[in-house]
Coordinates of N, CA and C and ligand atoms in Angstrom, one line a residue:
X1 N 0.8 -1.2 0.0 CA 0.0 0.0 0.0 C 0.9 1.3 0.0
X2 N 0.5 2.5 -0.8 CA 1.7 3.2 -0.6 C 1.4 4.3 0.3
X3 N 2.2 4.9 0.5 CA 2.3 5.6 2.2 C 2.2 6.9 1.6
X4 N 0.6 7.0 2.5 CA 0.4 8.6 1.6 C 0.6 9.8 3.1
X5 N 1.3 9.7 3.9 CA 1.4 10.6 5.1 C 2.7 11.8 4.5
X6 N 2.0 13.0 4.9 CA 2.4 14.1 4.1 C 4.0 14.1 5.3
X7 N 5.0 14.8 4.7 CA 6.2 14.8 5.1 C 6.0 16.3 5.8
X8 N 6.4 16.1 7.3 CA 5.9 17.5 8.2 C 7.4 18.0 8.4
X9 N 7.3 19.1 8.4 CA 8.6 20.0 8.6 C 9.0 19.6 10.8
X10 N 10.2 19.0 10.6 CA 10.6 18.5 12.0 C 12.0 19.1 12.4
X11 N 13.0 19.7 11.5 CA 14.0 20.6 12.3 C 14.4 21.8 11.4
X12 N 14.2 23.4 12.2 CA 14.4 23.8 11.5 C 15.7 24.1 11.1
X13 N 15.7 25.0 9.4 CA 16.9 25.2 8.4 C 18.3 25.8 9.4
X14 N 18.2 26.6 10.7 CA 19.1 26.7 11.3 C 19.9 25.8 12.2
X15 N 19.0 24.8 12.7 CA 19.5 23.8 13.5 C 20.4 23.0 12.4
X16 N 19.7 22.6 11.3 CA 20.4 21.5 10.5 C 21.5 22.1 10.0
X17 N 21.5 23.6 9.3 CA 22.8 24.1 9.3 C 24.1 23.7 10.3
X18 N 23.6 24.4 11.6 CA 24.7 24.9 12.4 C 24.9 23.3 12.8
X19 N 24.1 22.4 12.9 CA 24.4 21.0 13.6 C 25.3 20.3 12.7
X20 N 25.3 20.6 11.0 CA 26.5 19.8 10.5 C 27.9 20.7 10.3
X21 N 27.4 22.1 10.7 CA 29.0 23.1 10.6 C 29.8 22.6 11.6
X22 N 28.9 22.4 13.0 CA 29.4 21.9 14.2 C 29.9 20.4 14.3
X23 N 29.2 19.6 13.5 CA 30.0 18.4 13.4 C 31.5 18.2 12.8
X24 N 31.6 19.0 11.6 CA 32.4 19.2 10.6 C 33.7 19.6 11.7
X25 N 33.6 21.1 12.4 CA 34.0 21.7 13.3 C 34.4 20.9 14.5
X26 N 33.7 20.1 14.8 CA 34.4 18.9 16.2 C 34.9 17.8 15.9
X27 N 34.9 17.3 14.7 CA 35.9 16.5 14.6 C 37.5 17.4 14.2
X28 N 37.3 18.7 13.5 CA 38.7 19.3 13.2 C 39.3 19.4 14.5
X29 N 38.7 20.0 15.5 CA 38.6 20.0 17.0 C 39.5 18.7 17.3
X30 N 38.6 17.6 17.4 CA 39.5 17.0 17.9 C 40.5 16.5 17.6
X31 N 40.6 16.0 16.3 CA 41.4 15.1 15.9 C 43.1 16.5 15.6
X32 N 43.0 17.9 15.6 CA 44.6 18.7 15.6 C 44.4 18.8 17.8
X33 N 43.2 18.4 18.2 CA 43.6 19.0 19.8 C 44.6 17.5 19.8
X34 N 44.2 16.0 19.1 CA 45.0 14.8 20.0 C 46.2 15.1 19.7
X35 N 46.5 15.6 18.2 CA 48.1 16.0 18.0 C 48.6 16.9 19.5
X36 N 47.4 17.7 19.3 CA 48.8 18.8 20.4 C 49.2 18.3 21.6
X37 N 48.3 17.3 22.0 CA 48.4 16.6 23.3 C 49.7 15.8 23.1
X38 N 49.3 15.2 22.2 CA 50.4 14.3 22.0 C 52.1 15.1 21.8
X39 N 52.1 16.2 21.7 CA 53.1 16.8 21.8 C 53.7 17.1 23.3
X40 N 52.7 16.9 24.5 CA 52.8 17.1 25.7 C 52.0 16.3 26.5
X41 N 52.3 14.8 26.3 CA 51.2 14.4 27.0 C 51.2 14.0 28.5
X42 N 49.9 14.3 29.5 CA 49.7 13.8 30.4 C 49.2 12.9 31.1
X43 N 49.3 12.2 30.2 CA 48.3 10.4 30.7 C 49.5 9.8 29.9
X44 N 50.0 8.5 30.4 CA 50.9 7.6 29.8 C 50.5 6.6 28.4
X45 N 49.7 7.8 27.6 CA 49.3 7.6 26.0 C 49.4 8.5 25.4
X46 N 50.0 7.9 24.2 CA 49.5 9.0 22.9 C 48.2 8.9 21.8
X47 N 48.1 9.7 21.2 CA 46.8 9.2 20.1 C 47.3 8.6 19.1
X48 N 46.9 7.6 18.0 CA 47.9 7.1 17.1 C 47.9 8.7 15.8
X49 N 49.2 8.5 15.3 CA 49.2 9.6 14.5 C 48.0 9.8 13.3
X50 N 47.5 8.8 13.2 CA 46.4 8.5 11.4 C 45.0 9.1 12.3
X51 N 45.3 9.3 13.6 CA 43.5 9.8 13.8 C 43.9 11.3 14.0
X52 N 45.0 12.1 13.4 CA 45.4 13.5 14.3 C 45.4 14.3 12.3
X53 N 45.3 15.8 12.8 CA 45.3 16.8 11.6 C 46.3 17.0 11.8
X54 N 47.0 18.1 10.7 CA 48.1 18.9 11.1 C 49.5 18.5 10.6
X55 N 49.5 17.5 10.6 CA 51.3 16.7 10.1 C 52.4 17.1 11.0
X56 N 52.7 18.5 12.0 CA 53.4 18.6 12.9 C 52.7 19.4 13.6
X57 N 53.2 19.9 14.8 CA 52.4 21.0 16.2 C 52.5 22.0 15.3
X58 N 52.9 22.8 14.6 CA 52.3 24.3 14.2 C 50.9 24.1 13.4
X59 N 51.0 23.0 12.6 CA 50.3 22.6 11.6 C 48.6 22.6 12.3
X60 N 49.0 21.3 13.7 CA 48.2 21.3 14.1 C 47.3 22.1 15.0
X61 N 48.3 23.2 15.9 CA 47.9 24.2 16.0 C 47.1 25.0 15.6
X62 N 47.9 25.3 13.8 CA 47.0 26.5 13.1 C 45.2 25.7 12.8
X63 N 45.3 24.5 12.4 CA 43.9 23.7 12.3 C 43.0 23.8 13.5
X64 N 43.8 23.9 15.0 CA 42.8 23.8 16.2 C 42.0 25.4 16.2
X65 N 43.1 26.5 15.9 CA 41.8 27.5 16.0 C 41.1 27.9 14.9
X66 N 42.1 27.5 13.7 CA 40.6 28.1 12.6 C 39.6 27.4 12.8
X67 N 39.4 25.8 13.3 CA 38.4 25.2 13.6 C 37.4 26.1 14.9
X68 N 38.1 26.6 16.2 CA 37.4 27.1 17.0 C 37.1 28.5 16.3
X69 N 37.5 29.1 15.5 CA 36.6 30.2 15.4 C 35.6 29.6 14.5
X70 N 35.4 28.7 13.7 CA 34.1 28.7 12.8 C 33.1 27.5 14.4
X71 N 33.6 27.0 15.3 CA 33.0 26.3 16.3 C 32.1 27.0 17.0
X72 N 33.1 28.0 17.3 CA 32.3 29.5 18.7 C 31.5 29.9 17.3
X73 N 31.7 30.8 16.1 CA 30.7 31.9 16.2 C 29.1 30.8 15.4
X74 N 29.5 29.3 15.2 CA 28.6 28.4 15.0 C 27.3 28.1 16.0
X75 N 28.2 28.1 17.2 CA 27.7 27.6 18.3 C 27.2 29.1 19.1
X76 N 27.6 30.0 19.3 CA 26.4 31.1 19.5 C 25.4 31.4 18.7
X77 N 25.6 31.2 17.3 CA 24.3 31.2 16.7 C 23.7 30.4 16.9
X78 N 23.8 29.2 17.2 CA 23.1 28.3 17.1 C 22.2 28.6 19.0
X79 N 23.3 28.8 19.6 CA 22.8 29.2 21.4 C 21.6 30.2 20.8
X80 N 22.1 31.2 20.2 CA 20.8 32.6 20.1 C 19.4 32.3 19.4
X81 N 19.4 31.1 18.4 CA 18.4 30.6 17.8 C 17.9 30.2 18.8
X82 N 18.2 28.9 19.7 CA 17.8 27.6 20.7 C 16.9 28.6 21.9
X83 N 17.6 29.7 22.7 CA 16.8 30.3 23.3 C 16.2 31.5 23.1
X84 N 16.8 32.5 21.9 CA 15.7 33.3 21.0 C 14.9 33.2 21.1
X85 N 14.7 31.9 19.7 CA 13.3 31.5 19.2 C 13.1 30.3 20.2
X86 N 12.7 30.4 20.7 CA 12.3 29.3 21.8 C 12.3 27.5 21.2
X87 N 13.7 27.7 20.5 CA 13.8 26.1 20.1 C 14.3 25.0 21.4
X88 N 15.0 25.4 22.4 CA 15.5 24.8 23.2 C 14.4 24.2 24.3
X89 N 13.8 25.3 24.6 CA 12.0 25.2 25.4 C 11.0 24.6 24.9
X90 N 10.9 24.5 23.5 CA 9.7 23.4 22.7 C 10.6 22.2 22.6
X91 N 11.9 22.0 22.1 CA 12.0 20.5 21.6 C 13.6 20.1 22.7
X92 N 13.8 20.8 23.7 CA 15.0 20.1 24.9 C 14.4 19.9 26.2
X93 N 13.3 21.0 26.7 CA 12.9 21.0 28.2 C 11.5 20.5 28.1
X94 N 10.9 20.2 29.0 CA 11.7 19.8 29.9 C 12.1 18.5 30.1
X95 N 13.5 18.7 31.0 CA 14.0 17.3 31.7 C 13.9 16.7 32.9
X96 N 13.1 15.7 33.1 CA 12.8 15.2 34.4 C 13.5 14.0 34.6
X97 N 14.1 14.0 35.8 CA 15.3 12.0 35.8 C 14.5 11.4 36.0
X98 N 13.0 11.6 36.2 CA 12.6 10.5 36.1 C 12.3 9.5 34.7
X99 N 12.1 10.8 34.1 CA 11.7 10.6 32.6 C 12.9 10.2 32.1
X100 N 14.1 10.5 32.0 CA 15.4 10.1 31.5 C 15.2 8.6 32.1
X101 N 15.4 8.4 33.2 CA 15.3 6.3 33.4 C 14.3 5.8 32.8
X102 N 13.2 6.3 33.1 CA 11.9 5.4 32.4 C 12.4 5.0 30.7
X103 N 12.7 6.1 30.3 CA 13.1 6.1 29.0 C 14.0 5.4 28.4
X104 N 15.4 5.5 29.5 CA 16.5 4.8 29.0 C 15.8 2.9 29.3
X105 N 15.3 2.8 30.0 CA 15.1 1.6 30.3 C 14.1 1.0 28.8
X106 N 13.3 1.9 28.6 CA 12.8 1.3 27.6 C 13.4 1.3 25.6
X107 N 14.9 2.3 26.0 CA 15.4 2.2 25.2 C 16.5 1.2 24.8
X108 N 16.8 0.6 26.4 CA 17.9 -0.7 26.4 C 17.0 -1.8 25.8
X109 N 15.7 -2.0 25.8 CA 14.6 -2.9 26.2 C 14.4 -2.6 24.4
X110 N 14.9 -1.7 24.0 CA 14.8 -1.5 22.1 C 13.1 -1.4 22.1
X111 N 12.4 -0.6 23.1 CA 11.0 -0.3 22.5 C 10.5 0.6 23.3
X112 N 11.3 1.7 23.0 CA 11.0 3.4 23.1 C 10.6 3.8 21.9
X113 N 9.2 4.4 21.7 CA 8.9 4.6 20.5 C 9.3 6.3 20.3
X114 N 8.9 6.0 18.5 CA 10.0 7.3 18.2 C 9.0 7.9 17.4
X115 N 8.6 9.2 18.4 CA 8.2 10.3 17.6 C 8.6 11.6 17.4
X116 N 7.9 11.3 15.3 CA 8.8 12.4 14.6 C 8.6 13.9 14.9
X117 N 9.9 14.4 15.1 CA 10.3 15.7 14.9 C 10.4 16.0 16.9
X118 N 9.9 14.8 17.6 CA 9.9 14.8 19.0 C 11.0 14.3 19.9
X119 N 11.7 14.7 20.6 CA 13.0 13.9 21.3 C 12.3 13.5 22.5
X120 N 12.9 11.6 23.0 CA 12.6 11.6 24.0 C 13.3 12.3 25.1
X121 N 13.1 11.6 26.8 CA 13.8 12.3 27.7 C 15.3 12.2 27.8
X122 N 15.9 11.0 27.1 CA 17.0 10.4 27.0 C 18.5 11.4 25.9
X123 N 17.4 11.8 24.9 CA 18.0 12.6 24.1 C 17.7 13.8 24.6
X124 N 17.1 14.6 25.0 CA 16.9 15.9 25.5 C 18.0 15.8 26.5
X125 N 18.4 14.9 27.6 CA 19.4 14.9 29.0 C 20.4 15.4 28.0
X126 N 20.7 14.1 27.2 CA 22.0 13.9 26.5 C 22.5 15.2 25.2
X127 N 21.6 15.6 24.6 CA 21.7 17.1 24.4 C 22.0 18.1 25.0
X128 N 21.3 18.5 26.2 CA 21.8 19.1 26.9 C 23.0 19.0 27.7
X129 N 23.1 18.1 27.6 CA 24.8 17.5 28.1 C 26.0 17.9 27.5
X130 N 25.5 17.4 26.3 CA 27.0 17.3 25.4 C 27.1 19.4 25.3
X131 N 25.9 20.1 25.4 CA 25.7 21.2 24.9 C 26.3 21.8 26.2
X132 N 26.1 21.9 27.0 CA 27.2 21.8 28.4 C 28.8 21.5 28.4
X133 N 28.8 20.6 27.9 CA 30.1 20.8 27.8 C 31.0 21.3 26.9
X134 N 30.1 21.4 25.5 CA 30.8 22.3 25.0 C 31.4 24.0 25.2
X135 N 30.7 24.3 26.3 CA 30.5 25.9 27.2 C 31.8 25.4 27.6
X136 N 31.7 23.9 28.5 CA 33.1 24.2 29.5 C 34.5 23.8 28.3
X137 N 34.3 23.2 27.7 CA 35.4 23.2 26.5 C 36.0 24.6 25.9
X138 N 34.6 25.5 25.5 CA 35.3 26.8 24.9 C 36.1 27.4 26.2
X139 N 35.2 27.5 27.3 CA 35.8 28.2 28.9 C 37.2 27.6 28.9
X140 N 37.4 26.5 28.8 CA 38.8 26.0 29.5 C 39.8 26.1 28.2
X141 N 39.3 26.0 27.0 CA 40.4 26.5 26.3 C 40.5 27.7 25.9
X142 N 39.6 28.6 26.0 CA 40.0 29.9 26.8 C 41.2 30.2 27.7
X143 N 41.0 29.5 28.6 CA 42.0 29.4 30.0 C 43.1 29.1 29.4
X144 N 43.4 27.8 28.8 CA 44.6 27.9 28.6 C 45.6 27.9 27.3
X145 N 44.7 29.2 26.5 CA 44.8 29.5 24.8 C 45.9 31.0 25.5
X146 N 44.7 32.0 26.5 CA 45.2 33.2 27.0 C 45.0 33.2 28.8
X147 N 46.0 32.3 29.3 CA 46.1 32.3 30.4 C 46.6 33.8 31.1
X148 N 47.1 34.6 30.5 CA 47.4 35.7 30.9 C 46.5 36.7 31.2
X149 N 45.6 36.9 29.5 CA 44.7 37.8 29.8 C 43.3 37.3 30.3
X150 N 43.4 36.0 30.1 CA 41.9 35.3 31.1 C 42.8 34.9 32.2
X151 N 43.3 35.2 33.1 CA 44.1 34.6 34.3 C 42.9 34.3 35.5
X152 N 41.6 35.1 35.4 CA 40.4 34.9 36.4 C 39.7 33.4 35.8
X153 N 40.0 33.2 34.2 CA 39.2 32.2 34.5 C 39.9 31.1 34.3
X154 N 41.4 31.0 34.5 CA 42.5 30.2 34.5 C 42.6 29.6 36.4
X155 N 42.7 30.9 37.0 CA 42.0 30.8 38.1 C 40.9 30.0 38.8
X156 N 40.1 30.0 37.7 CA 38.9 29.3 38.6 C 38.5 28.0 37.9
X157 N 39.6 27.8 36.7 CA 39.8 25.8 36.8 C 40.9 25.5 37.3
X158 N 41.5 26.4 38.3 CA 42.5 25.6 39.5 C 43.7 25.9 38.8
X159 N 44.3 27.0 38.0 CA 45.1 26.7 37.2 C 45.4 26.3 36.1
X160 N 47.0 26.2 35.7 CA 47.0 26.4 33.6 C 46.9 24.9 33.6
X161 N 47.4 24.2 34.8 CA 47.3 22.6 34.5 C 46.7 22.1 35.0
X162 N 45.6 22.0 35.4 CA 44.2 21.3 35.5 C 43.6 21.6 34.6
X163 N 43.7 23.6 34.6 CA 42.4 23.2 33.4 C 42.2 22.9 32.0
X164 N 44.1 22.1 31.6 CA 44.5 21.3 30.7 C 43.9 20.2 30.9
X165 N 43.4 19.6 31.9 CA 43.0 18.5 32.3 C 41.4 18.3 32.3
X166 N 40.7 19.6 32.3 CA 39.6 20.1 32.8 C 38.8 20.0 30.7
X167 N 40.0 20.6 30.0 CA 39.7 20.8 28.6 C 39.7 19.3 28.1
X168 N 40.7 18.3 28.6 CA 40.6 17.0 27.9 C 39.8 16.1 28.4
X169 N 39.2 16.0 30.2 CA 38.2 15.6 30.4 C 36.6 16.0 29.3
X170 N 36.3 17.3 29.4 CA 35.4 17.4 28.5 C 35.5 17.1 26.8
X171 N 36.6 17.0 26.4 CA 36.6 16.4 24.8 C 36.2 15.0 25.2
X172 N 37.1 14.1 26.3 CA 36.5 12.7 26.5 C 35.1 12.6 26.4
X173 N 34.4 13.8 26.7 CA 32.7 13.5 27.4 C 31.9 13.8 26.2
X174 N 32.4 14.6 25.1 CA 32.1 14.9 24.0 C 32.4 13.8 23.0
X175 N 33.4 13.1 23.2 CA 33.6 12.2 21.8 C 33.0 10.8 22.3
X176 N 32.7 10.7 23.9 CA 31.8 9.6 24.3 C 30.2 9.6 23.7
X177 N 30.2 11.1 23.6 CA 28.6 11.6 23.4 C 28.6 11.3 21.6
X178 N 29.5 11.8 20.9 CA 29.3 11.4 19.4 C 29.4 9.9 19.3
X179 N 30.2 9.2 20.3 CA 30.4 7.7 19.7 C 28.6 7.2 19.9
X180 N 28.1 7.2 20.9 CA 26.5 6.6 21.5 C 25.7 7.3 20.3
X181 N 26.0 8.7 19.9 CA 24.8 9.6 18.9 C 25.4 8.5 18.0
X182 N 26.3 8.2 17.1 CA 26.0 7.6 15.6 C 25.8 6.1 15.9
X183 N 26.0 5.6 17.1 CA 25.7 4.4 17.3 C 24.2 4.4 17.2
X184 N 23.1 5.4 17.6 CA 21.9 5.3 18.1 C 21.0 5.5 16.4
X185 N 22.5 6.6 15.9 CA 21.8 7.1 14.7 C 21.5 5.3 13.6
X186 N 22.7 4.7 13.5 CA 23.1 3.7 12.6 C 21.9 2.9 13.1
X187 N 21.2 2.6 14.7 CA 20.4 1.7 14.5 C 18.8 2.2 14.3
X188 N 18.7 3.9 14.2 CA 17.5 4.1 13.8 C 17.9 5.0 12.7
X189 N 18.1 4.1 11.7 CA 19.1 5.5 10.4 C 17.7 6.1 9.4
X190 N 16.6 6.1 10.0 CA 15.5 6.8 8.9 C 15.6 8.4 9.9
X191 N 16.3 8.7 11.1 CA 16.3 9.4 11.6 C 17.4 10.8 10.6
X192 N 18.0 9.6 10.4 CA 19.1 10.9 9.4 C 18.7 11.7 8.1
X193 N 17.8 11.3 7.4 CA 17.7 12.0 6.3 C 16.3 13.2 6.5
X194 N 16.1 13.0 7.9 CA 15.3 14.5 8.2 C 16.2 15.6 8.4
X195 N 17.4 14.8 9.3 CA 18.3 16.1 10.0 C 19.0 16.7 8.4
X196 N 19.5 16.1 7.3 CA 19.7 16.5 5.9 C 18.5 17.4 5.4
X197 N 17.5 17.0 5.1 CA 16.0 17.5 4.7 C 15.1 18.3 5.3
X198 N 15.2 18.3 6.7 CA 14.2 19.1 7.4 C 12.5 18.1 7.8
X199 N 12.9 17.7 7.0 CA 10.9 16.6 7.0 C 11.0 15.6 7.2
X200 N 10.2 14.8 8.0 CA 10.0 13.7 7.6 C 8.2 13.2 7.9
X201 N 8.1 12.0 7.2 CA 6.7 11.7 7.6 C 6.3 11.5 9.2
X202 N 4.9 11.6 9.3 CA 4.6 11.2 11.2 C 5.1 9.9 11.1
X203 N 5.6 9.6 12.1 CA 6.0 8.0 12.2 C 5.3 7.2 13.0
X204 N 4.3 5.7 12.9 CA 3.9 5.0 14.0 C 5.2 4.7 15.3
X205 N 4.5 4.3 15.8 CA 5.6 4.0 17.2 C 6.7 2.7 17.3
X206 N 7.8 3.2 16.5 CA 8.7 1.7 16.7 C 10.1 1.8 16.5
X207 N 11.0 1.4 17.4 CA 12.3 1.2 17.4 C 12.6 2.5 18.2
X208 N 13.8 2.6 18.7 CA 14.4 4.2 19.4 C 15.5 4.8 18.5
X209 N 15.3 6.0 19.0 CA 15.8 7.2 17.8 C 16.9 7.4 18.8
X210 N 17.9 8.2 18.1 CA 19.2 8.7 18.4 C 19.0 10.3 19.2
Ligands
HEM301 C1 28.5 12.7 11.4 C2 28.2 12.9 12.7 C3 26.8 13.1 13.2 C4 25.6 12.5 12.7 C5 25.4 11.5 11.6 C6 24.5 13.1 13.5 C7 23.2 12.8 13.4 C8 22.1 13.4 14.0 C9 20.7 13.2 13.8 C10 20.1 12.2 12.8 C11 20.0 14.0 14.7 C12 18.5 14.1 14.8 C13 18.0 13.0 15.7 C14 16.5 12.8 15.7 O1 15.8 13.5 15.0 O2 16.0 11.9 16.5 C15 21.0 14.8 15.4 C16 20.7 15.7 16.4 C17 21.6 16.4 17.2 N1 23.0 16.1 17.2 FE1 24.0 15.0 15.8 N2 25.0 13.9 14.4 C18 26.4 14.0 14.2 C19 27.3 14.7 15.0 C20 27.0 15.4 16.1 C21 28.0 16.1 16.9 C22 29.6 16.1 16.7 C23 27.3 16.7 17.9 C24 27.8 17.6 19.1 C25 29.0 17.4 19.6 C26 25.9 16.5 17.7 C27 24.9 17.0 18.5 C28 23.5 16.9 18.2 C29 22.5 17.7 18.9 C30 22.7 18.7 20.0 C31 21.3 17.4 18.2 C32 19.9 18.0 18.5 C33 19.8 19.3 17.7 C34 18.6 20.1 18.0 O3 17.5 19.7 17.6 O4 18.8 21.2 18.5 N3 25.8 15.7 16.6 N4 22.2 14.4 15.0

């Protein structure tokens, strides 16, 4: 029978922008930050060289901030849209933990149903999350990009060497967060060609979304 349900408009043209400039943007992020690390590292590892940009530290240097300036002025637009136009308030809040367990439980259980253009409570936490830490990511590399002229807020991640530690804990929490998003995406992949498109059809209730 052929599927006559009209295709509803589910994210708008600014989110899908800024969400693939920002992807584009965090992988450049991370993969010239492992180089730099690796030029000074503090954990008894390196990253292997084939997952890093840059070919040596200046290289990778110059790659880490042209990436953070197209990241930041991405990511405030994108902030000024989310609570502007009240996109964060219709499709992130609210979050209740209770709703986040109920949810994850029934998403381990693979029968959290997925409705379109709707996040459950699982993905709203988890958005909000990763969106969180990307605040403390720009703050701490702040801190220790201009420790000098940010010295207050170098100060208030305990210093230039924690909040080296403070900047790599939050990439960990961010590249934990993309690894579960395309794992979630790959097992509900009709979810992807809205965030490309903008539309998709209403969907009955089946399988969990990313
Ligand atoms: C190639 C990599 C990526 C793919 C394929 C992807 C895919 C998707 C898809 C399909 C959705 C919509 C989910 C749904 O409608 O249920 C989505 C939303 C989202 N993704 Fe990604 N994503 C990627 C990278 C990232 C990265 C790197 C981040 C952040 C670090 C991110 C953060 C988000 C956020 C915050 C949303 C919600 C956007 C909103 O409505 O405001 N994604 N992603």
């Amino acid at each position: 029978m052929p599927d006559t349900r009209q295709r509803q408009p589910v994210h708008p043209l600014v989110v899908r922008i800024t969400h693939w400039i920002n992807a584009f943007a965090m992988v450049c992020m991370v993969m010239s930050g492992w180089a730099i690390y690796n030029a000074s590292p503090f954990f008894p590892f390196r990253f292997p060289a084939w997952a890093t940009v840059g070919g040596w530290l200046g290289g990778s240097i110059a790659w880490h901030f042209a990436a953070m300036w197209l990241l930041c002025a991405n990511g405030l637009l994108y902030l000024a849209y989310g609570i502007g136009r009240g996109h964060f308030r219709r499709k992130l809040l609210p979050v209740h933990p209770r709703d986040v367990v109920h949810d994850a439980v029934l998403a381990l259980r693979f029968k959290l149903p997925h409705d379109t253009g709707r996040y459950n409570a699982v993905q709203r936490a988890l958005y909000l999350w990763v969106l969180s830490l990307g605040v403390l990511l720009v703050a701490s590399g702040l801190s220790i990009w201009k420790p000098v002229q940010f010295s207050w807020l170098t100060a208030l991640f305990g210093g230039f060497d924690f909040a080296r530690r403070v900047h790599f804990v939050a990439m960990a929490g961010v590249f934990g967060f993309v690894v579960v998003h395309l794992v979630l995406v790959l097992l509900v992949p009709r979810t992807l060609l809205p965030m490309l498109t903008g539309r998709a059809r209403p969907s009955a209730h089946e399988g969990t979304q990313p």
